[in-house]
C-alpha cells in the first residue's frame, strides 16, 4: 500500500517519526533522507515544506485534530497522529486539493497502522478540511481572554514562548509592540543564508555567477540569501569558502572582529565553537589580519564539525575538545573571545522547526546559570584590554541582558561596549530598531536574520 503514497509524504513522515521517537533534529535528518532516497527536485522541495511546516505548527495542528477527532491526543496512536498532522498541514497551509490530501493521508495511515486507522484518518481529515485556517483560528481562540494564549493558538507557538518573545521585544529601545509580525515570520520558511568567507570568496561574484536565485543580504557585507535550490550545487559552497550561515551569525562574529583594528599576532578564542560557522569566519578574518584562532567545543562530534569547517581557511587553527568552563583557571589569555553560549534557541525558531516544542520554561534558569559560568570563564581568558562578544541565538531576557548585568556586577573591570555603532558600521546603516541598551538585538521580522543577541564587553587593563 505504501507505493500509493507520494515519495514526498513518505520522507516527511520519516522525519516526523525520527523527531518524535529519537529526538532527531529535522534539519540534520531531512538532508540525510534526501541524499539516501534521491527524490526528484520537486519531491524534495515538497518533502521539505511538508516536514518543516508541519513541525513548526504541530501544536496548532494538534489542537485542531483533537477538536476534529472529538478525543484527546493521548487516545490517538502517535504514528497515526503524525499522519494526521501532515494531512492537516496540506489541507490548511498548502494548495493541495482536499481529496488528494485526504486520500494520501488515508493510504499512509493504512500502511502505518491498518484499515481501522485509515477510516479514522479519513473521518478526522474530512472534518479538518471543512474549515479554512482562518476559521479554525476563530474556533480555537473563541472565549480565550489571555492575549498570549490567543496568539499561541493562532500562530502555533507555546504560550510561554510567546510571553518571552513579547518581553524581549518590550526591552528594546523602541519598546517593541510588534509581536504578531515576529510570530508570523517564525512560521514561514526562511531563505538559506550563505556567508562568503572574507579573502576567500566574493559575494558579488557569487551572486553573478552561481546560476541560482541569489541576492545579497541587506545588512551583512558577506551575506547572500538563496530562496530555493540546493546550496551544495554552488562550487564555492562545496569547497567550503562559502558557508551556509544565518546573516545574524555573520554580524555577531564580524562585530567582534571589526570593532577595532586587528594587531598582527593577536590570539582569539571561540569558546563554544560548534558546529563551526563562526569559527570559520573568525579564522578567515584572522588570516587576513595576522591573528591566530583557537576553537573549543565540548563534544567530540561537534569538534569534528568545527575542524571540517576550518579546512578551507589557510593556516593552523587548532580545535580543542573540552568544557569551556575550564578556561576559568586563567592560565591562557586571548585578545578576543567569542562566547556563542548554549541557549534555548528561541531566536532561530524559523530554522529549527521542532525547537519550539522541545524547550520548556524550566530550562531557562539552568541555561542562564551555565551562560553565566561560561561568561566568567571567557572573562578569565581575556587579556587586559581585550574584547569579548557575548552572543546567543535567543532574545530571552534571562539569557541575554540579565546574564550580562550579573557578569558586570561580578567583574569590576569588565565594561560594556556600545555594540550598535559597531554593527551599524558593518551594515553601513543605522539600525535604531536593533538597539537594546548597550547591546544589539537582531530580529527575523525586522532584519531578516535570526534573533541574535550581541553584547561586546571590554576588560580594563
Coordinates of C-alpha atoms in Angstrom, one line a residue:
X1 CA 0.0 0.0 0.0
X2 CA 2.9 2.4 0.7
X3 CA 3.5 2.6 -3.1
X4 CA 0.3 4.7 -3.4
X5 CA 1.8 7.3 -1.1
X6 CA 4.0 10.0 -2.7
X7 CA 7.7 10.0 -2.1
X8 CA 7.5 13.4 -0.5
X9 CA 4.9 12.3 2.1
X10 CA 6.9 9.2 2.9
X11 CA 10.1 11.2 3.5
X12 CA 8.2 13.8 5.5
X13 CA 6.6 11.1 7.7
X14 CA 10.1 9.6 8.3
X15 CA 11.3 13.0 9.5
X16 CA 8.3 13.4 11.9
X17 CA 8.9 9.8 13.2
X18 CA 12.6 10.5 13.8
X19 CA 11.9 13.7 15.7
X20 CA 9.2 12.0 17.8
X21 CA 10.9 8.7 18.5
X22 CA 14.6 9.5 18.5
X23 CA 14.7 13.3 19.3
X24 CA 16.3 13.7 15.9
X25 CA 16.9 17.2 14.6
X26 CA 14.9 17.8 11.4
X27 CA 17.5 20.0 9.8
X28 CA 20.0 17.1 10.1
X29 CA 17.7 14.2 9.4
X30 CA 16.0 15.5 6.3
X31 CA 19.1 16.1 4.2
X32 CA 20.3 12.6 5.1
X33 CA 17.0 11.1 3.9
X34 CA 17.0 13.1 0.7
X35 CA 20.6 12.1 -0.1
X36 CA 19.7 8.4 0.6
X37 CA 16.4 8.3 -1.3
X38 CA 17.3 10.8 -4.1
X39 CA 13.7 12.0 -4.9
X40 CA 13.1 14.4 -7.8
X41 CA 13.8 18.1 -7.1
X42 CA 10.1 18.7 -6.9
X43 CA 9.5 15.9 -4.4
X44 CA 12.5 17.1 -2.4
X45 CA 11.1 20.6 -2.1
X46 CA 7.6 19.3 -1.2
X47 CA 9.0 16.9 1.4
X48 CA 10.9 19.8 2.9
X49 CA 7.8 22.0 3.2
X50 CA 5.7 19.2 4.5
X51 CA 8.2 18.2 7.2
X52 CA 9.3 21.6 8.3
X53 CA 5.9 23.3 8.0
X54 CA 4.2 20.5 9.9
X55 CA 6.8 20.6 12.7
X56 CA 6.6 24.3 13.1
X57 CA 2.8 24.3 13.5
X58 CA 2.5 20.9 15.2
X59 CA 0.9 22.4 18.4
X60 CA -1.7 24.2 16.4
X61 CA -2.5 21.2 14.3
X62 CA -2.8 19.1 17.4
X63 CA -5.4 21.4 18.8
X64 CA -7.3 21.2 15.5
X65 CA -7.0 17.4 15.3
X66 CA -8.3 17.0 18.8
X67 CA -11.4 19.1 18.0
X68 CA -12.0 17.2 14.7
X69 CA -11.5 13.8 16.3
X70 CA -13.5 14.5 19.4
X71 CA -11.0 12.9 21.6
X72 CA -7.8 13.9 23.4
X73 CA -4.5 13.4 21.6
X74 CA -3.4 10.8 24.2
X75 CA -6.0 8.5 22.7
X76 CA -4.6 8.7 19.2
X77 CA -1.7 6.4 18.3
X78 CA 1.4 8.6 17.8
X79 CA 2.2 7.2 14.3
X80 CA -1.3 7.9 13.2
X81 CA -1.2 11.4 14.8
X82 CA 1.9 12.1 12.7
X83 CA 0.0 11.2 9.5
X84 CA -2.9 13.5 10.6
X85 CA -0.5 16.3 11.2
X86 CA 0.9 16.0 7.7
X87 CA -2.7 15.9 6.3
X88 CA -3.7 19.0 8.4
X89 CA -0.8 20.9 7.0
X90 CA -1.6 20.0 3.5
X91 CA -5.3 21.0 4.0
X92 CA -4.7 24.2 5.8
X93 CA -1.4 25.6 4.7
X94 CA -0.7 24.3 1.2
X95 CA -2.5 24.3 -2.1
X96 CA -3.1 20.6 -2.1
X97 CA -6.5 19.6 -3.4
X98 CA -8.7 18.4 -0.5
X99 CA -9.4 15.0 -2.0
X100 CA -5.7 14.4 -2.8
X101 CA -4.6 15.4 0.7
X102 CA -7.2 13.2 2.4
X103 CA -6.5 10.2 0.0
X104 CA -2.8 10.3 0.6
X105 CA -3.2 10.5 4.4
X106 CA -5.7 7.6 4.4
X107 CA -3.3 5.4 2.4
X108 CA -0.4 6.4 4.7
X109 CA -2.5 5.6 7.8
X110 CA -3.4 2.3 6.3
X111 CA 0.2 1.4 5.6
X112 CA 1.2 2.6 9.1
X113 CA -1.5 1.1 11.3
X114 CA -4.0 -0.8 9.2
X115 CA -7.6 -0.4 7.9
X116 CA -9.1 1.0 11.1
X117 CA -6.6 3.7 11.2
X118 CA -7.3 4.5 7.6
X119 CA -11.0 5.0 8.3
X120 CA -10.2 7.2 11.3
X121 CA -7.8 9.4 9.3
X122 CA -10.5 9.8 6.6
X123 CA -13.1 10.9 9.1
X124 CA -10.8 13.3 11.0
X125 CA -9.3 15.0 8.0
X126 CA -12.6 15.5 6.3
X127 CA -13.7 17.4 9.4
X128 CA -10.4 19.3 9.4
X129 CA -11.0 20.3 5.7
X130 CA -14.5 21.6 6.4
X131 CA -12.9 24.9 7.7
X132 CA -10.2 27.2 6.4
X133 CA -7.2 28.0 8.5
X134 CA -8.8 31.3 9.5
X135 CA -12.0 29.6 10.5
X136 CA -10.1 27.2 12.7
X137 CA -8.2 30.1 14.3
X138 CA -11.6 31.6 15.3
X139 CA -12.7 28.2 16.7
X140 CA -9.6 27.7 18.7
X141 CA -9.4 31.2 20.2
X142 CA -13.1 31.6 20.9
X143 CA -13.5 32.5 24.6
X144 CA -9.8 32.7 25.2
X145 CA -9.2 36.0 27.1
X146 CA -5.4 35.9 27.6
X147 CA -3.8 37.6 24.6
X148 CA -0.7 35.4 24.8
X149 CA -2.8 32.2 24.8
X150 CA -4.7 33.6 21.8
X151 CA -1.5 34.4 20.0
X152 CA -0.1 31.0 20.8
X153 CA -3.1 29.1 19.4
X154 CA -3.3 31.3 16.3
X155 CA 0.4 31.0 15.5
X156 CA 1.4 27.6 16.7
X157 CA 3.8 28.7 19.4
X158 CA 3.8 27.5 23.1
X159 CA 2.3 30.3 25.2
X160 CA 5.4 30.6 27.4
X161 CA 7.5 31.2 24.3
X162 CA 5.1 33.9 23.1
X163 CA 5.4 35.6 26.5
X164 CA 9.2 35.5 26.4
X165 CA 9.3 36.9 22.9
X166 CA 6.9 39.7 23.8
X167 CA 9.0 40.6 26.9
X168 CA 12.2 40.7 24.8
X169 CA 10.6 43.0 22.3
X170 CA 9.4 45.2 25.1
X171 CA 13.0 45.5 26.3
X172 CA 14.1 47.1 23.0
X173 CA 14.9 50.8 22.9
X174 CA 11.8 51.4 20.8
X175 CA 9.6 49.5 23.2
X176 CA 8.6 46.6 20.9
X177 CA 4.9 46.0 20.3
X178 CA 5.4 44.1 17.1
X179 CA 4.8 40.6 18.4
X180 CA 2.4 39.4 15.7
X181 CA 4.8 40.1 12.8
X182 CA 7.5 38.2 14.7
X183 CA 5.3 35.1 15.2
X184 CA 4.2 35.2 11.6
X185 CA 7.8 35.2 10.3
X186 CA 8.7 32.4 12.7
X187 CA 6.0 30.3 11.0
X188 CA 7.4 30.9 7.4
X189 CA 10.2 29.1 5.7
X190 CA 13.3 31.3 5.7
X191 CA 15.7 31.7 2.9
X192 CA 19.0 29.9 3.1
X193 CA 21.7 32.2 4.4
X194 CA 25.2 32.0 2.9
X195 CA 28.5 33.6 4.1
X196 CA 31.3 34.4 1.7
X197 CA 34.4 34.0 3.8
X198 CA 36.5 37.2 3.6
X199 CA 39.6 36.9 1.5
X200 CA 38.5 33.5 0.1
X201 CA 35.2 34.3 -1.7
X202 CA 33.4 37.4 -3.0
X203 CA 29.7 37.6 -2.5
X204 CA 29.2 39.7 -5.6
X205 CA 30.9 37.2 -7.8
X206 CA 28.7 34.5 -6.2
X207 CA 25.5 36.4 -6.9
X208 CA 26.6 37.0 -10.6
X209 CA 27.9 33.5 -11.4
X210 CA 26.1 30.9 -9.3
X211 CA 23.1 30.5 -11.7
X212 CA 20.7 30.2 -8.7
X213 CA 18.2 32.8 -7.3
X214 CA 20.8 34.5 -5.0
X215 CA 20.7 38.0 -3.6
X216 CA 23.0 40.0 -1.3
X217 CA 21.7 40.3 2.3
X218 CA 20.7 43.8 3.1
X219 CA 22.8 44.0 6.3
X220 CA 25.7 41.6 6.2
X221 CA 28.5 42.6 3.8
X222 CA 29.4 39.0 3.3
X223 CA 25.9 37.6 3.3
X224 CA 23.9 36.1 0.4
X225 CA 20.4 34.6 0.5
X226 CA 19.0 31.7 -1.5
X227 CA 15.2 31.3 -1.8
X228 CA 15.2 27.9 -3.4
X229 CA 17.5 25.1 -4.6
X230 CA 20.4 23.2 -3.2
X231 CA 23.3 25.4 -2.0
X232 CA 25.5 22.3 -2.3
X233 CA 25.3 22.8 -6.1
X234 CA 27.3 26.0 -5.7
X235 CA 31.0 25.2 -6.2
X236 CA 32.2 27.7 -3.6
X237 CA 29.9 26.1 -1.0
X238 CA 31.1 22.6 -1.9
X239 CA 34.7 23.8 -1.4
X240 CA 34.0 25.4 1.9
X241 CA 34.9 29.0 1.1
X242 CA 31.2 29.9 1.2
X243 CA 29.3 28.5 4.1
X244 CA 25.6 28.1 5.0
X245 CA 25.2 30.5 7.8
X246 CA 22.4 32.9 9.0
X247 CA 23.3 36.6 8.4
X248 CA 22.7 37.3 12.1
X249 CA 25.5 34.9 13.0
X250 CA 27.7 36.6 10.4
X251 CA 27.1 40.0 12.0
X252 CA 27.7 38.7 15.5
X253 CA 31.2 37.3 14.5
X254 CA 32.0 40.4 12.5
X255 CA 31.1 42.6 15.4
X256 CA 33.9 41.1 17.5
X257 CA 36.5 41.2 14.7
X258 CA 35.7 44.6 13.2
X259 CA 35.1 46.6 16.4
X260 CA 38.7 47.6 16.4
X261 CA 41.7 47.2 14.1
X262 CA 43.5 43.8 14.3
X263 CA 47.1 43.8 15.5
X264 CA 49.2 41.1 14.0
X265 CA 49.9 38.3 16.4
X266 CA 46.6 38.7 18.3
X267 CA 45.2 35.4 19.8
X268 CA 41.5 34.7 19.5
X269 CA 39.3 32.1 21.2
X270 CA 36.0 30.7 20.0
X271 CA 34.9 29.3 23.3
X272 CA 31.8 27.3 22.2
X273 CA 32.6 26.8 18.5
X274 CA 30.4 24.0 17.3
X275 CA 29.3 23.5 14.6
X276 CA 32.0 25.8 13.3
X277 CA 30.4 28.5 11.1
X278 CA 31.5 31.5 13.3
X279 CA 34.9 29.8 13.8
X280 CA 35.5 29.7 10.1
X281 CA 34.5 33.3 9.7
X282 CA 36.9 34.3 12.6
X283 CA 39.7 32.2 11.0
X284 CA 39.2 33.9 7.6
X285 CA 39.4 37.4 9.2
X286 CA 42.3 36.3 11.4
X287 CA 44.2 35.1 8.3
X288 CA 43.8 38.5 6.7
X289 CA 44.9 40.4 9.8
X290 CA 47.7 38.1 11.0
X291 CA 45.9 36.8 14.1
X292 CA 45.6 33.3 15.4
X293 CA 42.4 31.4 16.3
X294 CA 41.8 28.6 18.8
X295 CA 38.4 26.9 18.7
X296 CA 36.9 25.0 21.6
X297 CA 33.9 22.6 21.6
X298 CA 32.7 20.4 24.4
X299 CA 31.6 17.3 22.4
X300 CA 33.9 15.3 20.1
X301 CA 31.3 15.0 17.4
X302 CA 30.8 18.8 17.2
X303 CA 34.5 19.4 17.5
X304 CA 35.0 17.3 14.3
X305 CA 32.4 19.5 12.6
X306 CA 34.4 22.6 13.6
X307 CA 37.6 21.0 12.2
X308 CA 35.9 20.3 8.9
X309 CA 34.6 23.9 8.8
X310 CA 38.1 25.3 9.2
X311 CA 39.7 23.1 6.5
X312 CA 39.1 25.7 3.7
X313 CA 40.8 28.5 5.6
X314 CA 44.6 28.7 5.2
X315 CA 46.7 28.5 8.3
X316 CA 46.8 26.4 11.5
X317 CA 43.6 26.7 13.5
X318 CA 43.7 24.2 16.4
X319 CA 40.4 22.7 17.6
X320 CA 40.2 21.6 21.3
X321 CA 37.7 19.4 22.9
X322 CA 36.6 20.2 26.4
X323 CA 34.2 22.1 28.7
X324 CA 34.7 25.8 28.0
X325 CA 34.4 26.5 31.7
X326 CA 38.0 25.1 32.1
X327 CA 39.3 28.4 30.8
X328 CA 38.2 30.0 34.1
X329 CA 41.6 29.0 35.5
X330 CA 43.1 32.0 33.6
X331 CA 46.2 30.1 32.5
X332 CA 45.7 31.1 28.9
X333 CA 44.8 34.6 27.8
X334 CA 43.4 35.8 24.5
X335 CA 43.0 39.2 22.9
X336 CA 39.5 38.5 21.7
X337 CA 37.0 35.9 22.9
X338 CA 33.7 34.9 21.2
X339 CA 31.2 33.2 23.5
X340 CA 28.3 32.0 21.5
X341 CA 26.6 30.5 24.5
X342 CA 24.3 27.5 24.6
X343 CA 20.7 28.8 24.9
X344 CA 17.1 27.9 24.3
X345 CA 17.4 28.8 20.6
X346 CA 14.2 30.8 20.6
X347 CA 15.7 33.3 18.2
X348 CA 16.0 30.6 15.5
X349 CA 12.6 29.0 15.5
X350 CA 12.0 29.6 11.8
X351 CA 15.1 27.5 11.0
X352 CA 14.6 24.8 13.7
X353 CA 11.1 23.7 13.2
X354 CA 10.7 21.4 16.1
X355 CA 12.7 23.5 18.6
X356 CA 9.7 25.4 20.0
X357 CA 8.1 22.2 21.2
X358 CA 11.3 20.8 22.8
X359 CA 12.1 23.6 25.2
X360 CA 10.3 24.2 28.5
X361 CA 10.2 27.3 30.7
X362 CA 12.1 25.4 33.4
X363 CA 15.0 25.0 31.0
X364 CA 15.8 28.7 31.2
X365 CA 17.2 29.0 34.7
X366 CA 19.7 26.1 34.2
X367 CA 20.8 27.6 30.8
X368 CA 21.2 31.1 32.3
X369 CA 23.4 29.6 35.1
X370 CA 25.5 27.8 32.5
X371 CA 25.8 31.0 30.4
X372 CA 27.0 32.9 33.5
X373 CA 29.6 30.3 34.2
X374 CA 30.9 30.3 30.6
X375 CA 30.9 34.1 30.6
X376 CA 33.0 34.1 33.8
X377 CA 35.4 31.7 32.0
X378 CA 35.5 33.9 29.0
X379 CA 36.4 36.9 31.2
X380 CA 39.2 34.9 32.9
X381 CA 40.6 34.0 29.5
X382 CA 40.6 37.6 28.3
X383 CA 43.8 39.7 28.2
X384 CA 43.5 43.0 30.0
X385 CA 42.4 45.5 27.3
X386 CA 40.9 42.6 25.4
X387 CA 37.5 42.4 23.7
X388 CA 34.7 39.8 24.4
X389 CA 31.5 39.1 22.4
X390 CA 28.6 37.5 24.4
X391 CA 26.2 36.1 21.8
X392 CA 23.1 34.0 22.0
X393 CA 20.5 32.9 19.4
X394 CA 17.9 33.6 21.9
X395 CA 16.4 37.1 22.7
X396 CA 15.0 35.9 26.1
X397 CA 15.8 38.5 28.8
X398 CA 17.0 35.9 31.3
X399 CA 19.6 34.6 28.8
X400 CA 20.8 37.9 27.5
X401 CA 20.7 41.3 29.3
X402 CA 20.2 39.6 32.7
X403 CA 23.3 37.4 32.2
X404 CA 25.4 40.4 31.1
X405 CA 24.2 42.6 34.0
X406 CA 25.1 39.8 36.5
X407 CA 28.6 39.4 35.0
X408 CA 29.2 43.1 35.2
X409 CA 28.4 43.0 38.9
X410 CA 30.8 40.1 39.4
X411 CA 33.7 41.6 37.4
X412 CA 34.7 45.1 38.4
X413 CA 37.0 45.7 35.4
X414 CA 34.5 44.4 32.8
X415 CA 32.9 47.2 30.8
X416 CA 30.0 47.1 28.3
X417 CA 31.0 48.4 24.8
X418 CA 28.3 50.2 22.8
X419 CA 27.6 47.5 20.2
X420 CA 25.1 49.2 18.0
X421 CA 27.6 51.6 16.4
X422 CA 29.9 48.7 15.6
X423 CA 27.1 46.8 13.8
X424 CA 25.9 50.0 12.2
X425 CA 29.3 50.4 10.6
X426 CA 29.3 46.8 9.4
X427 CA 25.8 47.0 8.0
X428 CA 26.5 50.5 6.6
X429 CA 23.3 51.9 8.0
X430 CA 21.8 53.0 11.3
X431 CA 19.8 50.2 12.9
X432 CA 17.8 52.0 15.5
X433 CA 15.4 49.1 15.7
X434 CA 18.2 46.8 16.8
X435 CA 19.2 48.8 19.9
X436 CA 18.8 47.2 23.3
X437 CA 20.7 49.1 25.9
X438 CA 24.4 48.8 25.0
X439 CA 23.7 45.6 23.1
X440 CA 22.3 44.7 19.7
X441 CA 19.3 42.5 19.3
X442 CA 18.5 41.4 15.8
X443 CA 15.1 40.1 14.8
X444 CA 13.7 37.9 11.9
X445 CA 10.9 40.3 11.1
X446 CA 12.9 43.5 11.4
X447 CA 16.3 42.5 10.0
X448 CA 15.9 39.2 8.0
X449 CA 18.1 37.4 10.5
X450 CA 17.8 35.0 13.4
X451 CA 17.1 36.8 16.7
X452 CA 20.8 37.1 17.6
X453 CA 21.8 39.0 20.8
X454 CA 25.3 40.6 20.7
X455 CA 26.9 42.4 23.5
X456 CA 30.6 43.5 23.3
X457 CA 32.5 43.7 26.5
X458 CA 36.0 45.0 27.3
X459 CA 38.3 44.2 30.2
X460 CA 40.1 47.2 31.5
X461 CA 43.9 46.9 31.8

